Amino acid sequence: MTQLTRRHLLAAAGAAAVAGLTGCGDDDTSSEGVDGKRAGSMDAFKVGDQFKATEPVTFSIMMLSHQNYPYKADWPFFAELTKRTNVTLEGTAVPGSDYNQKRSVVVSAGDAPMIIPKTYHPDEEAFIAGGAILPVSDYVDLMPHFTEKVARWNLQPSLDQYKAEDGKFYLLPGLHEEPWQDYSLVVRTDVMAKLGLTAPQTWDDLAGVLREMKKAYPNQYPLSDRWSTPPLPGANNLLNLLGIGFGAKAGWGWLPAQWNAAASRFEYAGSTEAYRQMLEYLNKLVSEGLVDPESFTQTDDVARQKFATGKSFVISGNAQTLVNEARKDVAKLPGATVAKMILPIGPAGPVLPSETLLENGIMISKNALESKNFVAMMQFIDWLWYSDDGLMFSKWGVEGTTYNGSVADGTFKLAPGVKWGFMNPDAPKDLQVDYGFLNGVFAYGGSTKMLNSQFSDEENAFQAEMNKRQVSPVAPPAPLSAEEREQVTLWDSALKDHVFQNTLRFALGQRPLSEWDAYVKELEAKNAGRYMDMVNKAHERYRKEHG
């Protein structure tokens, strides 16, 4: 399979990105219906400008209230934001556990706030047919920072995947300069050293490491994993990581329609040869007693307890859980040390999924277009979510108060009295809880330097290794019509359930892999082939109509 480095992508796309953004395959390249809606907007808003409304304006916004930093209307974030932009945000706070359901209800009823953030593609597709959200691609010419970053970072191919059948996209995603691989496996490095083991480079190497641990500790499972929340098959991060290595879509990375670049068509992800090879490998680990079978069903607390008491030596993790959980969990074990493992390489080669270039994003309610301040709102969104200064503000706050120095020149430091993650853990004030900065509603995306500013030297070394890897080919657009989406939704539920159930059965050896062909036929009987025929026809239709 061909992989594309960022250099290859840039050479292929070039200046066409801006045209693709504003034109979206159509002749019109400017926003429509904004005459009379420019009150408070800046006349010549461009890249590098600080947005400040020419009169006080108020925009309503849906706010996810995170369990670790519950929403507070009096956060300094909001007061400082108003001071800098002349914008007051009127927040509707919703607990994270209810966010998707609440969003669906208010958007469908036409009662949604103007700005609807924290939306993951393709959730926006459910609201397109009813006209409840705006085709934001019609208005990106009002957003110089967004369009400049898409062009400079060559994100148009990724953004094309968000386009609907009409050639427009309805979600403004967070933008990353480079692929971001945060999740991996966390390993007890003291045990590695005791057994004379070196860091695994490949998934086969990892199997060897686990075997040596099993030899030394025959009554234990070396790897006992977490993040097994239904409805996915369990071991959701482990399956996702394996999927990256084997070229499959699995676990958290599950997508039903997988693009086969060599064949130039979409295939059903749960029946590909790569998916079979991934399960064959995982089954081998389970059958040899190297992976705890309970990894697919146990709660995070149980998995962490096993790791904390030395009953296991490997567990899923990311930059934050490494510091905030894993290291604290093993603190009572004499000499215990842990580190995040460089993601092993599998048969797919040193690749990262292209999906990590885009983040969750923003829908704009149709009601927003009725506001006389609509243009000012789009300029404000562009500054806060997509400009370097806006991202610096939403992430780190106010220079001299919550941080000092600069991300650009590497002198950034969190202020001594403020803590976040691994930074200043004993400080009296919390950047998120007490100030409202680094809130996931606002602070995501940005340059690699911006991303790395939140990491320790250890994590930056991990990211440097990840950034050497290639980007998997970006799937082309294959937007379905409303009628097609309704049909595949009916097929998808039964298919997904069958894939997830059998993923677990194959992995645990409850169903032998000699029955793989029979399993594929079962998927066909549940309309996997008709599903992919519809997706491939949609791809061809889009290509003919929009290029």
PDB file of N, CA and C in Angstrom, residues 340-426:
ATOM      1  N   LYS A 340       5.808   5.424  28.375  1.00  0.00           N
ATOM      2  CA  LYS A 340       4.949   5.157  27.224  1.00  0.00           C
ATOM      3  C   LYS A 340       5.804   4.570  26.103  1.00  0.00           C
ATOM      4  N   MET A 341       5.344   3.477  25.566  1.00  0.00           N
ATOM      5  CA  MET A 341       6.075   2.747  24.541  1.00  0.00           C
ATOM      6  C   MET A 341       5.929   3.430  23.182  1.00  0.00           C
ATOM      7  N   ILE A 342       7.030   3.558  22.438  1.00  0.00           N
ATOM      8  CA  ILE A 342       6.925   4.001  21.058  1.00  0.00           C
ATOM      9  C   ILE A 342       6.019   3.015  20.328  1.00  0.00           C
ATOM     10  N   LEU A 343       5.033   3.525  19.614  1.00  0.00           N
ATOM     11  CA  LEU A 343       4.037   2.661  18.990  1.00  0.00           C
ATOM     12  C   LEU A 343       4.702   1.641  18.069  1.00  0.00           C
ATOM     13  N   PRO A 344       4.511   0.344  18.335  1.00  0.00           N
ATOM     14  CA  PRO A 344       5.132  -0.679  17.487  1.00  0.00           C
ATOM     15  C   PRO A 344       4.650  -0.593  16.043  1.00  0.00           C
ATOM     16  N   ILE A 345       5.512  -1.043  15.144  1.00  0.00           N
ATOM     17  CA  ILE A 345       5.217  -1.035  13.705  1.00  0.00           C
ATOM     18  C   ILE A 345       4.744  -2.417  13.290  1.00  0.00           C
ATOM     19  N   GLY A 346       3.733  -2.456  12.441  1.00  0.00           N
ATOM     20  CA  GLY A 346       3.180  -3.723  11.972  1.00  0.00           C
ATOM     21  C   GLY A 346       3.342  -3.898  10.482  1.00  0.00           C
ATOM     22  N   PRO A 347       2.623  -4.833   9.884  1.00  0.00           N
ATOM     23  CA  PRO A 347       2.739  -5.108   8.449  1.00  0.00           C
ATOM     24  C   PRO A 347       2.427  -3.910   7.561  1.00  0.00           C
ATOM     25  N   ALA A 348       1.635  -2.947   8.064  1.00  0.00           N
ATOM     26  CA  ALA A 348       1.297  -1.768   7.267  1.00  0.00           C
ATOM     27  C   ALA A 348       2.456  -0.795   7.162  1.00  0.00           C
ATOM     28  N   GLY A 349       3.516  -1.009   7.961  1.00  0.00           N
ATOM     29  CA  GLY A 349       4.680  -0.134   7.906  1.00  0.00           C
ATOM     30  C   GLY A 349       4.584   1.013   8.905  1.00  0.00           C
ATOM     31  N   PRO A 350       5.549   1.944   8.853  1.00  0.00           N
ATOM     32  CA  PRO A 350       5.588   3.067   9.804  1.00  0.00           C
ATOM     33  C   PRO A 350       4.585   4.144   9.420  1.00  0.00           C
ATOM     34  N   VAL A 351       3.323   3.902   9.712  1.00  0.00           N
ATOM     35  CA  VAL A 351       2.252   4.802   9.271  1.00  0.00           C
ATOM     36  C   VAL A 351       1.451   5.314  10.462  1.00  0.00           C
ATOM     37  N   LEU A 352       0.783   6.428  10.233  1.00  0.00           N
ATOM     38  CA  LEU A 352      -0.212   6.963  11.155  1.00  0.00           C
ATOM     39  C   LEU A 352      -1.479   7.254  10.360  1.00  0.00           C
ATOM     40  N   PRO A 353      -2.640   7.101  10.965  1.00  0.00           N
ATOM     41  CA  PRO A 353      -3.890   7.337  10.224  1.00  0.00           C
ATOM     42  C   PRO A 353      -4.084   8.807   9.916  1.00  0.00           C
ATOM     43  N   SER A 354      -4.564   9.094   8.720  1.00  0.00           N
ATOM     44  CA  SER A 354      -4.799  10.485   8.307  1.00  0.00           C
ATOM     45  C   SER A 354      -5.901  11.132   9.136  1.00  0.00           C
ATOM     46  N   GLU A 355      -6.756  10.331   9.751  1.00  0.00           N
ATOM     47  CA  GLU A 355      -7.864  10.883  10.520  1.00  0.00           C
ATOM     48  C   GLU A 355      -7.389  11.763  11.672  1.00  0.00           C
ATOM     49  N   THR A 356      -6.149  11.571  12.152  1.00  0.00           N
ATOM     50  CA  THR A 356      -5.676  12.347  13.294  1.00  0.00           C
ATOM     51  C   THR A 356      -5.296  13.772  12.919  1.00  0.00           C
ATOM     52  N   LEU A 357      -5.388  14.128  11.637  1.00  0.00           N
ATOM     53  CA  LEU A 357      -5.097  15.499  11.227  1.00  0.00           C
ATOM     54  C   LEU A 357      -6.238  16.448  11.574  1.00  0.00           C
ATOM     55  N   LEU A 358      -7.445  15.916  11.725  1.00  0.00           N
ATOM     56  CA  LEU A 358      -8.603  16.726  12.058  1.00  0.00           C
ATOM     57  C   LEU A 358      -9.165  16.326  13.414  1.00  0.00           C
ATOM     58  N   GLU A 359      -9.737  17.306  14.092  1.00  0.00           N
ATOM     59  CA  GLU A 359     -10.279  17.110  15.434  1.00  0.00           C
ATOM     60  C   GLU A 359     -11.804  17.268  15.418  1.00  0.00           C
ATOM     61  N   ASN A 360     -12.398  17.125  16.598  1.00  0.00           N
ATOM     62  CA  ASN A 360     -13.809  17.481  16.723  1.00  0.00           C
ATOM     63  C   ASN A 360     -13.982  18.949  16.336  1.00  0.00           C
ATOM     64  N   GLY A 361     -15.204  19.345  16.037  1.00  0.00           N
ATOM     65  CA  GLY A 361     -15.357  20.689  15.512  1.00  0.00           C
ATOM     66  C   GLY A 361     -16.673  21.362  15.860  1.00  0.00           C
ATOM     67  N   ILE A 362     -17.023  22.369  15.067  1.00  0.00           N
ATOM     68  CA  ILE A 362     -18.124  23.281  15.363  1.00  0.00           C
ATOM     69  C   ILE A 362     -19.193  23.202  14.278  1.00  0.00           C
ATOM     70  N   MET A 363     -20.431  23.048  14.687  1.00  0.00           N
ATOM     71  CA  MET A 363     -21.571  23.266  13.808  1.00  0.00           C
ATOM     72  C   MET A 363     -22.120  24.662  14.090  1.00  0.00           C
ATOM     73  N   ILE A 364     -22.692  25.285  13.063  1.00  0.00           N
ATOM     74  CA  ILE A 364     -23.316  26.589  13.221  1.00  0.00           C
ATOM     75  C   ILE A 364     -24.816  26.429  12.997  1.00  0.00           C
ATOM     76  N   SER A 365     -25.605  26.844  13.988  1.00  0.00           N
ATOM     77  CA  SER A 365     -27.051  26.739  13.886  1.00  0.00           C
ATOM     78  C   SER A 365     -27.580  27.633  12.769  1.00  0.00           C
ATOM     79  N   LYS A 366     -28.638  27.198  12.115  1.00  0.00           N
ATOM     80  CA  LYS A 366     -29.263  28.015  11.070  1.00  0.00           C
ATOM     81  C   LYS A 366     -29.736  29.345  11.645  1.00  0.00           C
ATOM     82  N   ASN A 367     -30.049  29.375  12.954  1.00  0.00           N
ATOM     83  CA  ASN A 367     -30.513  30.608  13.597  1.00  0.00           C
ATOM     84  C   ASN A 367     -29.447  31.692  13.592  1.00  0.00           C
ATOM     85  N   ALA A 368     -28.176  31.275  13.531  1.00  0.00           N
ATOM     86  CA  ALA A 368     -27.093  32.254  13.564  1.00  0.00           C
ATOM     87  C   ALA A 368     -27.132  33.180  12.361  1.00  0.00           C
ATOM     88  N   LEU A 369     -27.596  32.663  11.232  1.00  0.00           N
ATOM     89  CA  LEU A 369     -27.624  33.462  10.009  1.00  0.00           C
ATOM     90  C   LEU A 369     -28.652  34.587  10.094  1.00  0.00           C
ATOM     91  N   GLU A 370     -29.567  34.507  11.042  1.00  0.00           N
ATOM     92  CA  GLU A 370     -30.557  35.559  11.220  1.00  0.00           C
ATOM     93  C   GLU A 370     -30.005  36.740  12.006  1.00  0.00           C
ATOM     94  N   SER A 371     -28.842  36.566  12.604  1.00  0.00           N
ATOM     95  CA  SER A 371     -28.267  37.619  13.432  1.00  0.00           C
ATOM     96  C   SER A 371     -27.588  38.687  12.582  1.00  0.00           C
ATOM     97  N   LYS A 372     -27.747  39.937  12.975  1.00  0.00           N
ATOM     98  CA  LYS A 372     -27.065  41.033  12.287  1.00  0.00           C
ATOM     99  C   LYS A 372     -25.557  40.960  12.519  1.00  0.00           C
ATOM    100  N   ASN A 373     -25.138  40.151  13.507  1.00  0.00           N
ATOM    101  CA  ASN A 373     -23.715  40.007  13.854  1.00  0.00           C
ATOM    102  C   ASN A 373     -23.097  38.744  13.276  1.00  0.00           C
ATOM    103  N   PHE A 374     -23.728  38.143  12.261  1.00  0.00           N
ATOM    104  CA  PHE A 374     -23.263  36.857  11.747  1.00  0.00           C
ATOM    105  C   PHE A 374     -21.814  36.913  11.277  1.00  0.00           C
ATOM    106  N   VAL A 375     -21.440  37.932  10.508  1.00  0.00           N
ATOM    107  CA  VAL A 375     -20.067  38.018  10.003  1.00  0.00           C
ATOM    108  C   VAL A 375     -19.085  38.171  11.156  1.00  0.00           C
ATOM    109  N   ALA A 376     -19.449  38.985  12.142  1.00  0.00           N
ATOM    110  CA  ALA A 376     -18.590  39.139  13.319  1.00  0.00           C
ATOM    111  C   ALA A 376     -18.412  37.802  14.033  1.00  0.00           C
ATOM    112  N   MET A 377     -19.473  37.013  14.095  1.00  0.00           N
ATOM    113  CA  MET A 377     -19.380  35.698  14.739  1.00  0.00           C
ATOM    114  C   MET A 377     -18.400  34.794  14.001  1.00  0.00           C
ATOM    115  N   MET A 378     -18.459  34.764  12.678  1.00  0.00           N
ATOM    116  CA  MET A 378     -17.543  33.914  11.915  1.00  0.00           C
ATOM    117  C   MET A 378     -16.106  34.390  12.075  1.00  0.00           C
ATOM    118  N   GLN A 379     -15.887  35.705  12.134  1.00  0.00           N
ATOM    119  CA  GLN A 379     -14.539  36.238  12.367  1.00  0.00           C
ATOM    120  C   GLN A 379     -14.049  35.867  13.763  1.00  0.00           C
ATOM    121  N   PHE A 380     -14.948  35.948  14.733  1.00  0.00           N
ATOM    122  CA  PHE A 380     -14.606  35.580  16.110  1.00  0.00           C
ATOM    123  C   PHE A 380     -14.222  34.112  16.204  1.00  0.00           C
ATOM    124  N   ILE A 381     -15.022  33.232  15.604  1.00  0.00           N
ATOM    125  CA  ILE A 381     -14.709  31.804  15.601  1.00  0.00           C
ATOM    126  C   ILE A 381     -13.354  31.570  14.947  1.00  0.00           C
ATOM    127  N   ASP A 382     -13.115  32.250  13.848  1.00  0.00           N
ATOM    128  CA  ASP A 382     -11.855  32.098  13.131  1.00  0.00           C
ATOM    129  C   ASP A 382     -10.672  32.489  14.010  1.00  0.00           C
ATOM    130  N   TRP A 383     -10.824  33.574  14.758  1.00  0.00           N
ATOM    131  CA  TRP A 383      -9.710  34.000  15.614  1.00  0.00           C
ATOM    132  C   TRP A 383      -9.514  33.053  16.788  1.00  0.00           C
ATOM    133  N   LEU A 384     -10.586  32.728  17.503  1.00  0.00           N
ATOM    134  CA  LEU A 384     -10.443  31.950  18.739  1.00  0.00           C
ATOM    135  C   LEU A 384     -10.014  30.515  18.482  1.00  0.00           C
ATOM    136  N   TRP A 385     -10.564  29.866  17.456  1.00  0.00           N
ATOM    137  CA  TRP A 385     -10.287  28.449  17.229  1.00  0.00           C
ATOM    138  C   TRP A 385      -9.151  28.194  16.229  1.00  0.00           C
ATOM    139  N   TYR A 386      -8.807  29.193  15.403  1.00  0.00           N
ATOM    140  CA  TYR A 386      -7.871  28.894  14.307  1.00  0.00           C
ATOM    141  C   TYR A 386      -6.663  29.815  14.200  1.00  0.00           C
ATOM    142  N   SER A 387      -6.643  30.952  14.869  1.00  0.00           N
ATOM    143  CA  SER A 387      -5.451  31.796  14.821  1.00  0.00           C
ATOM    144  C   SER A 387      -4.444  31.331  15.863  1.00  0.00           C
ATOM    145  N   ASP A 388      -3.180  31.597  15.634  1.00  0.00           N
ATOM    146  CA  ASP A 388      -2.148  31.224  16.605  1.00  0.00           C
ATOM    147  C   ASP A 388      -2.384  31.923  17.942  1.00  0.00           C
ATOM    148  N   ASP A 389      -2.731  33.215  17.880  1.00  0.00           N
ATOM    149  CA  ASP A 389      -2.950  33.967  19.119  1.00  0.00           C
ATOM    150  C   ASP A 389      -4.188  33.469  19.859  1.00  0.00           C
ATOM    151  N   GLY A 390      -5.239  33.165  19.105  1.00  0.00           N
ATOM    152  CA  GLY A 390      -6.450  32.667  19.735  1.00  0.00           C
ATOM    153  C   GLY A 390      -6.234  31.316  20.396  1.00  0.00           C
ATOM    154  N   LEU A 391      -5.501  30.436  19.712  1.00  0.00           N
ATOM    155  CA  LEU A 391      -5.199  29.126  20.274  1.00  0.00           C
ATOM    156  C   LEU A 391      -4.308  29.236  21.498  1.00  0.00           C
ATOM    157  N   MET A 392      -3.354  30.168  21.458  1.00  0.00           N
ATOM    158  CA  MET A 392      -2.478  30.386  22.608  1.00  0.00           C
ATOM    159  C   MET A 392      -3.296  30.869  23.803  1.00  0.00           C
ATOM    160  N   PHE A 393      -4.231  31.765  23.534  1.00  0.00           N
ATOM    161  CA  PHE A 393      -5.078  32.280  24.614  1.00  0.00           C
ATOM    162  C   PHE A 393      -5.962  31.185  25.201  1.00  0.00           C
ATOM    163  N   SER A 394      -6.669  30.448  24.346  1.00  0.00           N
ATOM    164  CA  SER A 394      -7.603  29.444  24.868  1.00  0.00           C
ATOM    165  C   SER A 394      -6.874  28.302  25.572  1.00  0.00           C
ATOM    166  N   LYS A 395      -5.648  28.009  25.123  1.00  0.00           N
ATOM    167  CA  LYS A 395      -4.896  26.919  25.745  1.00  0.00           C
ATOM    168  C   LYS A 395      -4.199  27.362  27.034  1.00  0.00           C
ATOM    169  N   TRP A 396      -3.432  28.448  26.968  1.00  0.00           N
ATOM    170  CA  TRP A 396      -2.554  28.789  28.078  1.00  0.00           C
ATOM    171  C   TRP A 396      -2.938  30.052  28.838  1.00  0.00           C
ATOM    172  N   GLY A 397      -3.861  30.869  28.287  1.00  0.00           N
ATOM    173  CA  GLY A 397      -4.367  31.991  29.065  1.00  0.00           C
ATOM    174  C   GLY A 397      -3.679  33.305  28.820  1.00  0.00           C
ATOM    175  N   VAL A 398      -3.268  33.969  29.897  1.00  0.00           N
ATOM    176  CA  VAL A 398      -2.764  35.333  29.849  1.00  0.00           C
ATOM    177  C   VAL A 398      -1.287  35.354  30.235  1.00  0.00           C
ATOM    178  N   GLU A 399      -0.476  35.908  29.355  1.00  0.00           N
ATOM    179  CA  GLU A 399       0.963  35.981  29.651  1.00  0.00           C
ATOM    180  C   GLU A 399       1.187  36.838  30.893  1.00  0.00           C
ATOM    181  N   GLY A 400       2.040  36.351  31.780  1.00  0.00           N
ATOM    182  CA  GLY A 400       2.313  37.056  33.019  1.00  0.00           C
ATOM    183  C   GLY A 400       1.389  36.664  34.158  1.00  0.00           C
ATOM    184  N   THR A 401       0.270  36.020  33.814  1.00  0.00           N
ATOM    185  CA  THR A 401      -0.673  35.567  34.844  1.00  0.00           C
ATOM    186  C   THR A 401      -0.701  34.047  34.949  1.00  0.00           C
ATOM    187  N   THR A 402      -0.943  33.379  33.823  1.00  0.00           N
ATOM    188  CA  THR A 402      -0.993  31.913  33.842  1.00  0.00           C
ATOM    189  C   THR A 402       0.219  31.285  33.148  1.00  0.00           C
ATOM    190  N   TYR A 403       0.943  32.055  32.357  1.00  0.00           N
ATOM    191  CA  TYR A 403       2.154  31.520  31.709  1.00  0.00           C
ATOM    192  C   TYR A 403       3.130  32.645  31.427  1.00  0.00           C
ATOM    193  N   ASN A 404       4.359  32.244  31.107  1.00  0.00           N
ATOM    194  CA  ASN A 404       5.401  33.190  30.714  1.00  0.00           C
ATOM    195  C   ASN A 404       6.117  32.652  29.480  1.00  0.00           C
ATOM    196  N   GLY A 405       6.719  33.544  28.714  1.00  0.00           N
ATOM    197  CA  GLY A 405       7.499  33.119  27.554  1.00  0.00           C
ATOM    198  C   GLY A 405       6.659  32.931  26.308  1.00  0.00           C
ATOM    199  N   SER A 406       7.233  32.189  25.354  1.00  0.00           N
ATOM    200  CA  SER A 406       6.608  32.040  24.040  1.00  0.00           C
ATOM    201  C   SER A 406       6.717  30.606  23.556  1.00  0.00           C
ATOM    202  N   VAL A 407       5.633  30.107  22.951  1.00  0.00           N
ATOM    203  CA  VAL A 407       5.673  28.793  22.321  1.00  0.00           C
ATOM    204  C   VAL A 407       6.560  28.821  21.090  1.00  0.00           C
ATOM    205  N   ALA A 408       6.490  29.917  20.343  1.00  0.00           N
ATOM    206  CA  ALA A 408       7.217  30.026  19.075  1.00  0.00           C
ATOM    207  C   ALA A 408       8.712  29.849  19.247  1.00  0.00           C
ATOM    208  N   ASP A 409       9.304  30.432  20.318  1.00  0.00           N
ATOM    209  CA  ASP A 409      10.755  30.336  20.495  1.00  0.00           C
ATOM    210  C   ASP A 409      11.170  29.319  21.551  1.00  0.00           C
ATOM    211  N   GLY A 410      10.186  28.560  22.062  1.00  0.00           N
ATOM    212  CA  GLY A 410      10.508  27.493  23.004  1.00  0.00           C
ATOM    213  C   GLY A 410      10.735  27.938  24.429  1.00  0.00           C
ATOM    214  N   THR A 411      10.384  29.205  24.768  1.00  0.00           N
ATOM    215  CA  THR A 411      10.619  29.698  26.127  1.00  0.00           C
ATOM    216  C   THR A 411       9.379  29.571  27.018  1.00  0.00           C
ATOM    217  N   PHE A 412       8.301  28.976  26.495  1.00  0.00           N
ATOM    218  CA  PHE A 412       7.052  28.884  27.249  1.00  0.00           C
ATOM    219  C   PHE A 412       7.220  28.119  28.557  1.00  0.00           C
ATOM    220  N   LYS A 413       6.638  28.682  29.627  1.00  0.00           N
ATOM    221  CA  LYS A 413       6.564  27.999  30.918  1.00  0.00           C
ATOM    222  C   LYS A 413       5.233  28.361  31.577  1.00  0.00           C
ATOM    223  N   LEU A 414       4.595  27.389  32.185  1.00  0.00           N
ATOM    224  CA  LEU A 414       3.401  27.671  32.969  1.00  0.00           C
ATOM    225  C   LEU A 414       3.815  28.470  34.198  1.00  0.00           C
ATOM    226  N   ALA A 415       3.004  29.449  34.596  1.00  0.00           N
ATOM    227  CA  ALA A 415       3.334  30.275  35.761  1.00  0.00           C
ATOM    228  C   ALA A 415       3.490  29.391  36.998  1.00  0.00           C
ATOM    229  N   PRO A 416       4.412  29.726  37.898  1.00  0.00           N
ATOM    230  CA  PRO A 416       4.712  28.864  39.057  1.00  0.00           C
ATOM    231  C   PRO A 416       3.507  28.532  39.924  1.00  0.00           C
ATOM    232  N   GLY A 417       2.544  29.457  40.034  1.00  0.00           N
ATOM    233  CA  GLY A 417       1.396  29.213  40.903  1.00  0.00           C
ATOM    234  C   GLY A 417       0.242  28.491  40.243  1.00  0.00           C
ATOM    235  N   VAL A 418       0.465  28.022  38.996  1.00  0.00           N
ATOM    236  CA  VAL A 418      -0.604  27.380  38.226  1.00  0.00           C
ATOM    237  C   VAL A 418      -0.175  25.976  37.830  1.00  0.00           C
ATOM    238  N   LYS A 419      -1.070  25.015  37.931  1.00  0.00           N
ATOM    239  CA  LYS A 419      -0.743  23.642  37.576  1.00  0.00           C
ATOM    240  C   LYS A 419      -1.634  23.141  36.451  1.00  0.00           C
ATOM    241  N   TRP A 420      -1.085  22.216  35.708  1.00  0.00           N
ATOM    242  CA  TRP A 420      -1.842  21.444  34.729  1.00  0.00           C
ATOM    243  C   TRP A 420      -1.029  20.201  34.370  1.00  0.00           C
ATOM    244  N   GLY A 421      -1.680  19.039  34.378  1.00  0.00           N
ATOM    245  CA  GLY A 421      -0.994  17.809  34.001  1.00  0.00           C
ATOM    246  C   GLY A 421       0.266  17.602  34.819  1.00  0.00           C
ATOM    247  N   PHE A 422       1.384  17.411  34.115  1.00  0.00           N
ATOM    248  CA  PHE A 422       2.659  17.177  34.804  1.00  0.00           C
ATOM    249  C   PHE A 422       3.304  18.474  35.253  1.00  0.00           C
ATOM    250  N   MET A 423       2.766  19.624  34.816  1.00  0.00           N
ATOM    251  CA  MET A 423       3.381  20.917  35.103  1.00  0.00           C
ATOM    252  C   MET A 423       2.947  21.440  36.473  1.00  0.00           C
ATOM    253  N   ASN A 424       3.926  21.769  37.305  1.00  0.00           N
ATOM    254  CA  ASN A 424       3.677  22.378  38.622  1.00  0.00           C
ATOM    255  C   ASN A 424       2.605  21.644  39.421  1.00  0.00           C
ATOM    256  N   PRO A 425       2.745  20.339  39.620  1.00  0.00           N
ATOM    257  CA  PRO A 425       1.658  19.552  40.237  1.00  0.00           C
ATOM    258  C   PRO A 425       1.256  20.015  41.639  1.00  0.00           C
ATOM    259  N   ASP A 426       2.140  20.755  42.335  1.00  0.00           N
ATOM    260  CA  ASP A 426       1.826  21.185  43.699  1.00  0.00           C
ATOM    261  C   ASP A 426       1.342  22.633  43.774  1.00  0.00           C
TER     262      ASP A 426
END
